[in-house]
mmCIF file of C-alpha atoms and ligand atoms in Angstrom:
data_model
loop_
_atom_site.group_PDB
_atom_site.id
_atom_site.type_symbol
_atom_site.label_atom_id
_atom_site.label_comp_id
_atom_site.label_asym_id
_atom_site.label_seq_id
_atom_site.Cartn_x
_atom_site.Cartn_y
_atom_site.Cartn_z
ATOM 1 C CA MET Y 12 21.140 -9.360 -12.332
ATOM 2 C CA LYS Y 13 21.221 -6.156 -10.286
ATOM 3 C CA ILE Y 14 18.094 -4.816 -8.610
ATOM 4 C CA PRO Y 15 18.206 -1.091 -7.818
ATOM 5 C CA ALA Y 16 18.059 0.027 -4.193
ATOM 6 C CA PHE Y 17 14.505 0.034 -2.853
ATOM 7 C CA LYS Y 18 14.278 3.719 -1.983
ATOM 8 C CA LEU Y 19 11.167 3.559 0.198
ATOM 9 C CA GLU Y 20 12.294 0.542 2.214
ATOM 10 C CA GLU Y 21 15.822 2.020 2.559
ATOM 11 C CA PHE Y 22 14.179 5.182 3.868
ATOM 12 C CA TRP Y 23 12.327 3.109 6.462
ATOM 13 C CA ARG Y 24 15.474 1.186 7.316
ATOM 14 C CA LYS Y 25 17.165 4.485 8.107
ATOM 15 C CA TYR Y 26 14.390 6.158 10.087
ATOM 16 C CA GLU Y 27 11.684 3.754 11.285
ATOM 17 C CA PHE Y 28 13.315 2.697 14.533
ATOM 18 C CA THR Y 29 15.240 5.904 15.229
ATOM 19 C CA SER Y 30 12.607 8.601 14.706
ATOM 20 C CA PRO Y 31 10.149 8.959 17.593
ATOM 21 C CA TYR Y 32 7.259 10.513 15.636
ATOM 22 C CA LEU Y 33 6.353 8.696 12.428
ATOM 23 C CA LEU Y 34 3.921 10.762 10.388
ATOM 24 C CA CYS Y 35 4.100 8.817 7.137
ATOM 25 C CA CYS Y 36 3.160 5.241 8.045
ATOM 26 C CA SER Y 37 1.066 3.338 5.557
ATOM 27 C CA ASP Y 38 -0.285 0.617 7.852
ATOM 28 C CA ALA Y 39 -3.297 0.890 10.129
ATOM 29 C CA GLU Y 40 -2.835 1.020 13.902
ATOM 30 C CA THR Y 41 -0.915 -2.085 14.954
ATOM 31 C CA TRP Y 42 -2.736 -4.667 17.077
ATOM 32 C CA SER Y 43 -1.169 -6.262 20.143
ATOM 33 C CA LEU Y 44 -1.345 -9.974 20.917
ATOM 34 C CA GLU Y 45 -3.477 -9.238 23.962
ATOM 35 C CA GLU Y 46 -5.998 -7.251 21.906
ATOM 36 C CA LEU Y 47 -6.163 -9.951 19.247
ATOM 37 C CA LEU Y 48 -6.622 -12.769 21.763
ATOM 38 C CA SER Y 49 -9.513 -10.841 23.284
ATOM 39 C CA LEU Y 50 -11.284 -11.012 19.905
ATOM 40 C CA ALA Y 51 -10.553 -14.689 19.261
ATOM 41 C CA ASP Y 52 -13.270 -17.315 18.863
ATOM 42 C CA SER Y 53 -12.923 -20.489 20.948
ATOM 43 C CA ASP Y 54 -11.866 -22.587 17.973
ATOM 44 C CA SER Y 55 -8.900 -20.372 17.056
ATOM 45 C CA LEU Y 56 -7.912 -20.126 20.725
ATOM 46 C CA LYS Y 57 -7.669 -23.926 20.718
ATOM 47 C CA LEU Y 58 -5.505 -23.776 17.598
ATOM 48 C CA TRP Y 59 -3.278 -21.223 19.335
ATOM 49 C CA LYS Y 60 -2.876 -23.332 22.497
ATOM 50 C CA SER Y 61 -2.119 -26.513 20.576
ATOM 51 C CA LEU Y 62 0.292 -24.770 18.193
ATOM 52 C CA ALA Y 63 3.392 -26.771 17.190
ATOM 53 C CA PHE Y 64 6.459 -25.192 15.614
ATOM 54 C CA GLY Y 65 6.916 -27.498 12.664
ATOM 55 C CA TYR Y 66 6.983 -26.640 8.984
ATOM 56 C CA THR Y 67 3.632 -25.547 7.626
ATOM 57 C CA GLU Y 68 1.945 -26.295 4.283
ATOM 58 C CA ALA Y 69 3.511 -24.264 1.459
ATOM 59 C CA PRO Y 70 0.207 -22.792 0.190
ATOM 60 C CA GLY Y 71 -0.767 -21.882 3.759
ATOM 61 C CA HIS Y 72 -2.838 -23.442 6.560
ATOM 62 C CA PRO Y 73 -6.089 -24.791 5.008
ATOM 63 C CA LEU Y 74 -8.177 -22.825 7.522
ATOM 64 C CA LEU Y 75 -6.241 -19.658 6.713
ATOM 65 C CA ARG Y 76 -6.802 -20.090 2.991
ATOM 66 C CA LYS Y 77 -10.489 -20.652 3.693
ATOM 67 C CA GLU Y 78 -10.742 -17.394 5.662
ATOM 68 C CA ILE Y 79 -8.876 -15.547 2.909
ATOM 69 C CA ALA Y 80 -11.082 -17.036 0.173
ATOM 70 C CA ASN Y 81 -14.102 -15.673 2.090
ATOM 71 C CA LEU Y 82 -12.830 -12.160 1.297
ATOM 72 C CA TYR Y 83 -13.575 -12.732 -2.411
ATOM 73 C CA ASP Y 84 -16.901 -13.164 -4.181
ATOM 74 C CA SER Y 85 -16.073 -16.117 -6.392
ATOM 75 C CA LEU Y 86 -12.890 -17.826 -5.162
ATOM 76 C CA ASN Y 87 -12.269 -20.986 -3.157
ATOM 77 C CA SER Y 88 -9.289 -21.884 -0.940
ATOM 78 C CA GLU Y 89 -7.492 -23.609 -3.814
ATOM 79 C CA GLN Y 90 -7.306 -20.244 -5.544
ATOM 80 C CA ILE Y 91 -5.334 -18.686 -2.685
ATOM 81 C CA PHE Y 92 -1.591 -19.058 -2.036
ATOM 82 C CA THR Y 93 0.026 -17.380 0.951
ATOM 83 C CA PHE Y 94 3.421 -15.667 1.105
ATOM 84 C CA ALA Y 95 5.719 -13.852 3.523
ATOM 85 C CA GLY Y 96 4.034 -10.450 3.450
ATOM 86 C CA ALA Y 97 2.932 -8.771 0.262
ATOM 87 C CA GLU Y 98 6.517 -8.337 -0.840
ATOM 88 C CA GLU Y 99 7.221 -12.019 -1.414
ATOM 89 C CA GLY Y 100 3.983 -12.245 -3.408
ATOM 90 C CA ILE Y 101 5.178 -9.400 -5.643
ATOM 91 C CA TYR Y 102 8.598 -10.984 -6.064
ATOM 92 C CA CYS Y 103 7.302 -14.446 -6.959
ATOM 93 C CA THR Y 104 4.697 -13.029 -9.343
ATOM 94 C CA MET Y 105 7.250 -10.970 -11.258
ATOM 95 C CA ARG Y 106 9.672 -13.901 -11.341
ATOM 96 C CA VAL Y 107 7.014 -16.148 -12.826
ATOM 97 C CA LEU Y 108 5.336 -13.745 -15.251
ATOM 98 C CA VAL Y 109 8.144 -11.565 -16.559
ATOM 99 C CA GLU Y 110 10.641 -12.752 -19.113
ATOM 100 C CA PRO Y 111 13.236 -10.721 -20.992
ATOM 101 C CA GLY Y 112 11.603 -8.868 -23.878
ATOM 102 C CA ASP Y 113 8.136 -8.759 -22.329
ATOM 103 C CA HIS Y 114 6.340 -5.460 -22.246
ATOM 104 C CA VAL Y 115 4.899 -4.379 -18.910
ATOM 105 C CA ILE Y 116 2.778 -1.328 -18.063
ATOM 106 C CA THR Y 117 3.092 0.210 -14.608
ATOM 107 C CA ILE Y 118 1.772 3.369 -13.043
ATOM 108 C CA ASP Y 119 3.966 6.137 -11.753
ATOM 109 C CA PRO Y 120 4.403 6.969 -8.899
ATOM 110 C CA CYS Y 121 4.088 3.551 -7.329
ATOM 111 C CA TYR Y 122 5.473 1.270 -4.643
ATOM 112 C CA GLN Y 123 8.878 0.696 -6.145
ATOM 113 C CA SER Y 124 9.024 -3.095 -6.373
ATOM 114 C CA LEU Y 125 5.999 -2.996 -8.689
ATOM 115 C CA THR Y 126 8.170 -1.421 -11.350
ATOM 116 C CA SER Y 127 11.815 -2.138 -10.370
ATOM 117 C CA LEU Y 128 11.346 -5.908 -10.281
ATOM 118 C CA PRO Y 129 9.783 -6.404 -13.734
ATOM 119 C CA GLU Y 130 12.425 -4.059 -15.109
ATOM 120 C CA ALA Y 131 15.240 -5.966 -13.392
ATOM 121 C CA PHE Y 132 13.842 -9.223 -14.786
ATOM 122 C CA GLY Y 133 14.199 -7.928 -18.336
ATOM 123 C CA ALA Y 134 10.879 -6.323 -19.228
ATOM 124 C CA THR Y 135 10.496 -3.143 -21.194
ATOM 125 C CA ILE Y 136 8.438 -0.878 -18.997
ATOM 126 C CA THR Y 137 5.963 1.808 -20.002
ATOM 127 C CA LYS Y 138 5.083 4.016 -17.051
ATOM 128 C CA VAL Y 139 1.726 5.761 -17.130
ATOM 129 C CA GLN Y 140 1.995 8.960 -15.108
ATOM 130 C CA LEU Y 141 -0.490 10.024 -12.468
ATOM 131 C CA LYS Y 142 -0.614 13.810 -12.483
ATOM 132 C CA PRO Y 143 -1.655 16.260 -9.779
ATOM 133 C CA GLU Y 144 -3.488 18.384 -12.379
ATOM 134 C CA ASN Y 145 -5.611 15.287 -13.040
ATOM 135 C CA HIS Y 146 -6.163 14.746 -9.284
ATOM 136 C CA TRP Y 147 -3.725 11.789 -9.481
ATOM 137 C CA LYS Y 148 -6.379 9.856 -11.456
ATOM 138 C CA LEU Y 149 -5.387 7.135 -13.900
ATOM 139 C CA ASP Y 150 -6.221 8.166 -17.462
ATOM 140 C CA LEU Y 151 -7.659 5.186 -19.359
ATOM 141 C CA GLU Y 152 -6.672 6.750 -22.700
ATOM 142 C CA GLU Y 153 -3.034 6.871 -21.641
ATOM 143 C CA VAL Y 154 -3.128 3.220 -20.667
ATOM 144 C CA ARG Y 155 -4.739 2.403 -23.997
ATOM 145 C CA LYS Y 156 -1.874 4.177 -25.800
ATOM 146 C CA ALA Y 157 0.676 2.284 -23.710
ATOM 147 C CA PHE Y 158 -0.592 -1.159 -24.783
ATOM 148 C CA ARG Y 159 1.491 -3.101 -27.335
ATOM 149 C CA SER Y 160 0.956 -6.448 -29.014
ATOM 150 C CA ASN Y 161 3.399 -8.070 -26.533
ATOM 151 C CA THR Y 162 2.082 -6.445 -23.351
ATOM 152 C CA LYS Y 163 2.335 -9.328 -20.909
ATOM 153 C CA LEU Y 164 1.291 -7.571 -17.764
ATOM 154 C CA LEU Y 165 -0.472 -4.477 -16.484
ATOM 155 C CA ILE Y 166 0.484 -3.677 -12.901
ATOM 156 C CA LEU Y 167 -1.928 -1.686 -10.774
ATOM 157 C CA ASN Y 168 -2.085 -0.711 -7.125
ATOM 158 C CA TYR Y 169 -5.513 0.353 -5.865
ATOM 159 C CA PRO Y 170 -6.258 1.860 -3.410
ATOM 160 C CA HIS Y 171 -3.092 3.652 -4.432
ATOM 161 C CA ASN Y 172 0.079 4.255 -2.480
ATOM 162 C CA PRO Y 173 0.994 7.121 -2.147
ATOM 163 C CA THR Y 174 -1.947 9.178 -3.493
ATOM 164 C CA GLY Y 175 -4.879 7.395 -1.797
ATOM 165 C CA THR Y 176 -6.849 7.362 -5.073
ATOM 166 C CA LEU Y 177 -9.256 4.672 -6.282
ATOM 167 C CA LEU Y 178 -10.231 3.539 -9.765
ATOM 168 C CA GLU Y 179 -13.714 4.317 -10.982
ATOM 169 C CA LYS Y 180 -15.745 1.292 -12.021
ATOM 170 C CA LYS Y 181 -15.825 2.285 -15.679
ATOM 171 C CA VAL Y 182 -12.036 2.764 -15.763
ATOM 172 C CA LEU Y 183 -11.490 -0.660 -14.225
ATOM 173 C CA GLU Y 184 -13.860 -2.186 -16.782
ATOM 174 C CA GLY Y 185 -11.990 -0.380 -19.555
ATOM 175 C CA LEU Y 186 -8.651 -1.734 -18.305
ATOM 176 C CA ILE Y 187 -10.010 -5.271 -18.141
ATOM 177 C CA SER Y 188 -11.372 -5.076 -21.649
ATOM 178 C CA LEU Y 189 -8.020 -3.759 -22.961
ATOM 179 C CA ALA Y 190 -6.176 -6.551 -21.145
ATOM 180 C CA ARG Y 191 -8.580 -9.183 -22.423
ATOM 181 C CA LYS Y 192 -8.094 -7.988 -25.994
ATOM 182 C CA HIS Y 193 -4.300 -8.284 -25.680
ATOM 183 C CA GLY Y 194 -4.225 -11.477 -23.573
ATOM 184 C CA THR Y 195 -2.551 -9.461 -20.800
ATOM 185 C CA TYR Y 196 -2.443 -10.336 -17.113
ATOM 186 C CA ILE Y 197 -3.518 -7.676 -14.632
ATOM 187 C CA PHE Y 198 -1.720 -7.757 -11.307
ATOM 188 C CA CYS Y 199 -3.452 -5.516 -8.790
ATOM 189 C CA ASP Y 200 -1.799 -4.768 -5.479
ATOM 190 C CA GLU Y 201 -4.872 -4.370 -3.252
ATOM 191 C CA VAL Y 202 -3.123 -4.131 0.114
ATOM 192 C CA TYR Y 203 -5.101 -1.013 1.125
ATOM 193 C CA ARG Y 204 -8.495 -2.521 0.251
ATOM 194 C CA TYR Y 205 -11.201 -2.110 2.957
ATOM 195 C CA LEU Y 206 -9.994 1.340 4.042
ATOM 196 C CA GLU Y 207 -11.903 3.302 1.395
ATOM 197 C CA ILE Y 208 -13.270 6.486 2.970
ATOM 198 C CA ASP Y 209 -16.580 6.068 1.158
ATOM 199 C CA GLU Y 210 -17.103 2.310 1.271
ATOM 200 C CA THR Y 211 -19.556 2.425 -1.630
ATOM 201 C CA LEU Y 212 -16.564 3.253 -3.861
ATOM 202 C CA ARG Y 213 -14.783 -0.015 -3.048
ATOM 203 C CA MET Y 214 -13.572 -1.583 -6.273
ATOM 204 C CA PRO Y 215 -14.199 -5.262 -7.014
ATOM 205 C CA SER Y 216 -11.084 -7.346 -6.524
ATOM 206 C CA ILE Y 217 -9.296 -8.006 -9.806
ATOM 207 C CA ALA Y 218 -9.310 -11.708 -8.841
ATOM 208 C CA ASP Y 219 -13.119 -11.719 -9.045
ATOM 209 C CA ALA Y 220 -13.420 -9.332 -11.960
ATOM 210 C CA TYR Y 221 -10.965 -10.791 -14.484
ATOM 211 C CA GLU Y 222 -9.998 -14.365 -15.371
ATOM 212 C CA LYS Y 223 -6.332 -13.331 -15.811
ATOM 213 C CA GLY Y 224 -6.425 -11.038 -12.787
ATOM 214 C CA ILE Y 225 -4.040 -11.607 -9.896
ATOM 215 C CA ALA Y 226 -4.876 -9.886 -6.619
ATOM 216 C CA LEU Y 227 -2.343 -9.245 -3.890
ATOM 217 C CA ASN Y 228 -3.313 -8.625 -0.303
ATOM 218 C CA VAL Y 229 -1.785 -8.929 3.136
ATOM 219 C CA MET Y 230 -2.474 -8.726 6.881
ATOM 220 C CA THR Y 231 -0.127 -5.710 7.108
ATOM 221 C CA LYS Y 232 -1.971 -2.616 5.978
ATOM 222 C CA SER Y 233 -5.755 -2.487 6.326
ATOM 223 C CA PHE Y 234 -5.786 -5.095 9.084
ATOM 224 C CA GLY Y 235 -2.837 -3.738 11.128
ATOM 225 C CA PHE Y 236 -0.744 -6.912 11.554
ATOM 226 C CA ALA Y 237 2.491 -6.100 9.691
ATOM 227 C CA GLY Y 238 4.620 -8.301 11.942
ATOM 228 C CA LEU Y 239 2.721 -11.467 11.033
ATOM 229 C CA ARG Y 240 4.201 -11.294 7.515
ATOM 230 C CA ILE Y 241 1.195 -13.102 6.050
ATOM 231 C CA GLY Y 242 0.287 -12.051 2.520
ATOM 232 C CA TRP Y 243 -1.419 -13.859 -0.350
ATOM 233 C CA LEU Y 244 -2.128 -14.055 -4.042
ATOM 234 C CA ALA Y 245 -5.689 -14.725 -5.175
ATOM 235 C CA THR Y 246 -6.566 -15.639 -8.746
ATOM 236 C CA GLN Y 247 -8.756 -17.761 -10.991
ATOM 237 C CA ASP Y 248 -5.621 -18.639 -12.998
ATOM 238 C CA ASP Y 249 -4.634 -22.010 -11.496
ATOM 239 C CA ALA Y 250 -1.553 -22.483 -13.683
ATOM 240 C CA PHE Y 251 -0.096 -19.127 -12.633
ATOM 241 C CA LEU Y 252 -0.800 -19.775 -8.957
ATOM 242 C CA HIS Y 253 0.882 -23.160 -9.132
ATOM 243 C CA GLU Y 254 4.017 -21.611 -10.644
ATOM 244 C CA ALA Y 255 4.116 -18.742 -8.153
ATOM 245 C CA GLY Y 256 3.780 -21.328 -5.389
ATOM 246 C CA SER Y 257 6.705 -23.280 -6.840
ATOM 247 C CA TYR Y 258 8.779 -20.119 -6.710
ATOM 248 C CA LYS Y 259 8.042 -19.723 -3.000
ATOM 249 C CA LEU Y 260 9.882 -22.999 -2.452
ATOM 250 C CA TYR Y 261 13.053 -21.081 -3.356
ATOM 251 C CA THR Y 262 12.297 -18.138 -1.072
ATOM 252 C CA SER Y 263 10.550 -18.800 2.263
ATOM 253 C CA ILE Y 264 9.185 -22.374 1.628
ATOM 254 C CA CYS Y 265 6.341 -21.890 4.077
ATOM 255 C CA ASN Y 266 4.844 -19.419 6.540
ATOM 256 C CA SER Y 267 5.641 -18.978 10.193
ATOM 257 C CA ALA Y 268 3.322 -21.359 12.115
ATOM 258 C CA PRO Y 269 2.292 -18.879 14.882
ATOM 259 C CA SER Y 270 1.590 -16.191 12.297
ATOM 260 C CA GLU Y 271 -0.802 -18.439 10.432
ATOM 261 C CA ILE Y 272 -2.919 -19.101 13.513
ATOM 262 C CA LEU Y 273 -2.945 -15.446 14.521
ATOM 263 C CA ALA Y 274 -3.968 -14.477 10.986
ATOM 264 C CA ILE Y 275 -6.854 -16.990 11.112
ATOM 265 C CA MET Y 276 -7.918 -15.400 14.399
ATOM 266 C CA ALA Y 277 -7.747 -11.875 12.981
ATOM 267 C CA LEU Y 278 -9.636 -12.753 9.805
ATOM 268 C CA ARG Y 279 -12.387 -14.450 11.795
ATOM 269 C CA ALA Y 280 -12.766 -11.162 13.669
ATOM 270 C CA LYS Y 281 -12.339 -9.047 10.546
ATOM 271 C CA GLU Y 282 -15.449 -6.890 11.002
ATOM 272 C CA LYS Y 283 -14.241 -5.701 14.416
ATOM 273 C CA VAL Y 284 -10.632 -5.390 13.286
ATOM 274 C CA LEU Y 285 -11.487 -3.282 10.249
ATOM 275 C CA GLN Y 286 -14.068 -1.205 12.108
ATOM 276 C CA ARG Y 287 -11.546 -0.143 14.746
ATOM 277 C CA ASN Y 288 -9.006 0.727 12.044
ATOM 278 C CA ARG Y 289 -11.575 2.689 10.022
ATOM 279 C CA ASP Y 290 -12.742 4.592 13.102
ATOM 280 C CA ILE Y 291 -9.185 5.756 13.766
ATOM 281 C CA LEU Y 292 -8.505 6.829 10.228
ATOM 282 C CA LEU Y 293 -11.831 8.628 9.708
ATOM 283 C CA LYS Y 294 -11.298 10.598 12.915
ATOM 284 C CA ASN Y 295 -7.751 11.433 11.831
ATOM 285 C CA LEU Y 296 -8.912 12.460 8.380
ATOM 286 C CA HIS Y 297 -11.159 15.150 9.912
ATOM 287 C CA ILE Y 298 -8.237 16.419 11.949
ATOM 288 C CA LEU Y 299 -6.058 16.446 8.852
ATOM 289 C CA GLU Y 300 -8.686 18.347 6.869
ATOM 290 C CA ALA Y 301 -8.854 21.039 9.539
ATOM 291 C CA PHE Y 302 -5.051 21.185 9.601
ATOM 292 C CA ILE Y 303 -4.906 21.737 5.825
ATOM 293 C CA LYS Y 304 -7.510 24.497 6.082
ATOM 294 C CA ARG Y 305 -5.570 26.258 8.838
ATOM 295 C CA ASN Y 306 -2.291 26.008 6.916
ATOM 296 C CA GLN Y 307 -3.344 26.773 3.347
ATOM 297 C CA GLU Y 308 -0.444 29.167 2.942
ATOM 298 C CA TYR Y 309 2.027 26.376 3.597
ATOM 299 C CA VAL Y 310 0.550 23.143 2.277
ATOM 300 C CA SER Y 311 -2.033 21.939 -0.230
ATOM 301 C CA TRP Y 312 -3.420 18.494 -1.052
ATOM 302 C CA ILE Y 313 -5.771 16.460 -3.144
ATOM 303 C CA ARG Y 314 -8.036 14.811 -0.601
ATOM 304 C CA PRO Y 315 -7.444 11.035 -0.621
ATOM 305 C CA GLN Y 316 -10.304 8.623 -1.335
ATOM 306 C CA SER Y 317 -8.853 5.901 0.800
ATOM 307 C CA GLY Y 318 -6.784 5.394 3.934
ATOM 308 C CA THR Y 319 -4.134 5.448 5.141
ATOM 309 C CA MET Y 320 -2.169 8.134 3.358
ATOM 310 C CA ALA Y 321 -2.222 11.323 1.366
ATOM 311 C CA ILE Y 322 0.141 13.364 -0.733
ATOM 312 C CA LEU Y 323 0.639 16.970 0.388
ATOM 313 C CA LYS Y 324 2.484 19.710 -1.430
ATOM 314 C CA LEU Y 325 4.846 21.909 0.544
ATOM 315 C CA LEU Y 326 4.334 25.517 -0.550
ATOM 316 C CA LEU Y 327 7.300 27.013 1.327
ATOM 317 C CA PRO Y 328 10.347 28.176 -0.653
ATOM 318 C CA VAL Y 329 12.474 25.244 0.501
ATOM 319 C CA SER Y 330 13.019 21.837 -1.022
ATOM 320 C CA VAL Y 331 10.944 19.140 0.630
ATOM 321 C CA GLU Y 332 14.157 17.104 1.000
ATOM 322 C CA ASP Y 333 15.837 19.780 3.152
ATOM 323 C CA PHE Y 334 12.591 20.397 5.011
ATOM 324 C CA THR Y 335 12.253 16.674 5.827
ATOM 325 C CA GLN Y 336 15.851 16.400 7.005
ATOM 326 C CA ASP Y 337 15.583 19.405 9.269
ATOM 327 C CA LEU Y 338 12.183 18.325 10.598
ATOM 328 C CA VAL Y 339 13.360 14.866 11.608
ATOM 329 C CA ARG Y 340 16.656 16.150 13.014
ATOM 330 C CA SER Y 341 15.160 18.951 15.082
ATOM 331 C CA GLU Y 342 11.715 17.588 16.010
ATOM 332 C CA GLY Y 343 11.962 13.829 15.475
ATOM 333 C CA VAL Y 344 8.920 14.001 13.157
ATOM 334 C CA LEU Y 345 9.169 11.901 9.996
ATOM 335 C CA ILE Y 346 7.369 12.659 6.728
ATOM 336 C CA MET Y 347 8.213 10.955 3.434
ATOM 337 C CA PRO Y 348 9.541 13.149 0.623
ATOM 338 C CA GLY Y 349 8.236 12.458 -2.874
ATOM 339 C CA SER Y 350 11.763 11.599 -4.061
ATOM 340 C CA VAL Y 351 11.322 8.210 -2.375
ATOM 341 C CA PHE Y 352 8.731 7.601 -5.137
ATOM 342 C CA ASP Y 353 10.756 9.504 -7.779
ATOM 343 C CA LEU Y 354 7.950 12.047 -7.678
ATOM 344 C CA PRO Y 355 9.098 15.447 -8.917
ATOM 345 C CA GLY Y 356 7.846 18.614 -7.213
ATOM 346 C CA ASN Y 357 7.639 19.543 -3.549
ATOM 347 C CA PHE Y 358 5.358 16.654 -2.552
ATOM 348 C CA PHE Y 359 5.470 14.507 0.554
ATOM 349 C CA ARG Y 360 3.472 11.603 1.965
ATOM 350 C CA ILE Y 361 1.673 11.768 5.238
ATOM 351 C CA GLY Y 362 -0.015 8.818 6.976
ATOM 352 C CA PHE Y 363 -3.225 9.068 8.987
ATOM 353 C CA GLY Y 364 -3.940 5.517 10.123
ATOM 354 C CA LYS Y 365 -2.281 5.627 13.519
ATOM 355 C CA LYS Y 366 -3.781 6.541 16.888
ATOM 356 C CA ASN Y 367 -0.957 8.950 17.725
ATOM 357 C CA MET Y 368 -1.342 10.850 14.455
ATOM 358 C CA PRO Y 369 -3.129 13.904 15.974
ATOM 359 C CA GLU Y 370 -0.361 14.455 18.510
ATOM 360 C CA ILE Y 371 2.368 14.120 15.877
ATOM 361 C CA LEU Y 372 0.459 16.375 13.501
ATOM 362 C CA GLN Y 373 0.464 19.055 16.190
ATOM 363 C CA ARG Y 374 4.256 18.860 16.460
ATOM 364 C CA PHE Y 375 4.449 19.045 12.690
ATOM 365 C CA GLU Y 376 2.152 22.056 12.589
ATOM 366 C CA THR Y 377 4.231 23.955 15.137
ATOM 367 C CA TYR Y 378 7.338 23.370 13.040
ATOM 368 C CA LEU Y 379 5.569 24.167 9.754
ATOM 369 C CA GLN Y 380 4.190 27.459 11.038
ATOM 370 C CA ALA Y 381 7.543 28.462 12.522
ATOM 371 C CA GLN Y 382 9.123 27.795 9.123
ATOM 372 C CA GLY Y 383 6.316 29.708 7.428
ATOM 373 C CA HIS Y 384 6.935 32.741 9.670
ATOM 374 C CA HIS Y 385 10.655 32.470 9.089
ATOM 375 C CA TYR Y 386 10.284 32.569 5.291
ATOM 376 C CA ALA Y 387 7.670 35.335 5.494
ATOM 377 C CA ALA Y 388 10.036 37.410 7.664
ATOM 378 C CA SER Y 389 12.952 36.834 5.306
ATOM 379 C CA ARG Y 390 10.813 38.101 2.383
ATOM 380 C CA LYS Y 391 9.977 41.406 4.118
ATOM 381 C CA PRO Y 392 12.062 44.311 2.791
ATOM 382 C CA SER Y 393 14.522 45.572 5.413
ATOM 383 C CA HIS Y 394 14.612 49.307 6.289
HETATM 384 C C1 LIG A 26 1.476 -0.907 -2.314
HETATM 385 C C2 LIG A 26 2.272 -1.776 -1.405
HETATM 386 N N1 LIG A 26 2.460 -3.070 -1.734
HETATM 387 C C3 LIG A 26 3.174 -3.885 -0.958
HETATM 388 C C4 LIG A 26 3.759 -3.446 0.206
HETATM 389 C C5 LIG A 26 4.569 -4.401 1.042
HETATM 390 O O1 LIG A 26 3.781 -4.913 2.069
HETATM 391 P P1 LIG A 26 4.374 -5.928 3.143
HETATM 392 O O2 LIG A 26 5.159 -5.106 4.091
HETATM 393 O O3 LIG A 26 3.187 -6.517 3.793
HETATM 394 O O4 LIG A 26 5.192 -6.932 2.437
HETATM 395 C C6 LIG A 26 3.607 -2.112 0.579
HETATM 396 C C7 LIG A 26 4.250 -1.599 1.803
HETATM 397 O O5 LIG A 26 4.383 -0.414 2.013
HETATM 398 C C8 LIG A 26 2.829 -1.259 -0.235
HETATM 399 O O6 LIG A 26 2.626 0.021 0.072
#
């Protein structure tokens, strides 16, 4: 079995630690150990001081699973299984659910493993396109048309990477009723949950809303603890969770012991953690809005409904690929071209969850305007 190259992660492998100004990150501002310890309750500080470096329980530390279960309306700790980041949760889920000949529906564009893995494991994939003319919104009718009698799995990712869109309540209900009719699982990658710009639009977790719903989340994105590599699956489907857990025994076996304790600490302080992250991204969003207004000749966008990212369209007469290459080479500023998501057109992803975003945006703007003037000058008739 061959899995195709993971374009987005290869892109990061090439640039993340060599480019000084990352303007396309998808995670919230990273927390330091010192900052986290300053938020810790006395009980988790005791756990931290008495930490031992043995193996940990495969499903995750019982206290960690309890804190995670508290994020859902109707789940208990037994309905949570932890993994190494979100990625291992995706891998184990696809390994367990997808068999050759199954039909799977995915949305396009999407985080690549959500479609490459089921395809590599033998599924026939129907991709439902998100279109800019539809404000990147998922069209329920198109999903309805995509369903077949053997549709095993519908794979969603909301809030969505890279468009920052959400699902409306009635669309989510429509998807659940379609899935229920066909006996289909819904896997929803919810790693950007809690960073909705208007919090009243937060969608219910699929793990609460649907008996065959599998929710994926992680400490990486909304919480800002990518380096912990603590992710989890949450579901009412005990048989599925047991099997996914068995698969983990072939991948990482168990979590890193220090990471578990630090994740417990962070989740116990989740209100403060999320509030700081939201404050940064809401401030950055205003700055980004003003930037778009000032540069309407050069870029356009569909305003995202959720942090931490947005898709912009480059309006200059240059391919976004060449633009990106030149930008990173000459200015050290990194944006993510749409090709990483197989997205046609001159689109690119920008991230606005990081504290240094305004400063990097300024560098980007200087370059963008210089390019804009250059192309305007080259269009002028010469005398
Ligand atoms: C939608 C989505 N799912 C999963 C992941 C992987 O998350 P992690 O790095 O925590 O494994 C990412 C990372 O970019 C993502 O955007």
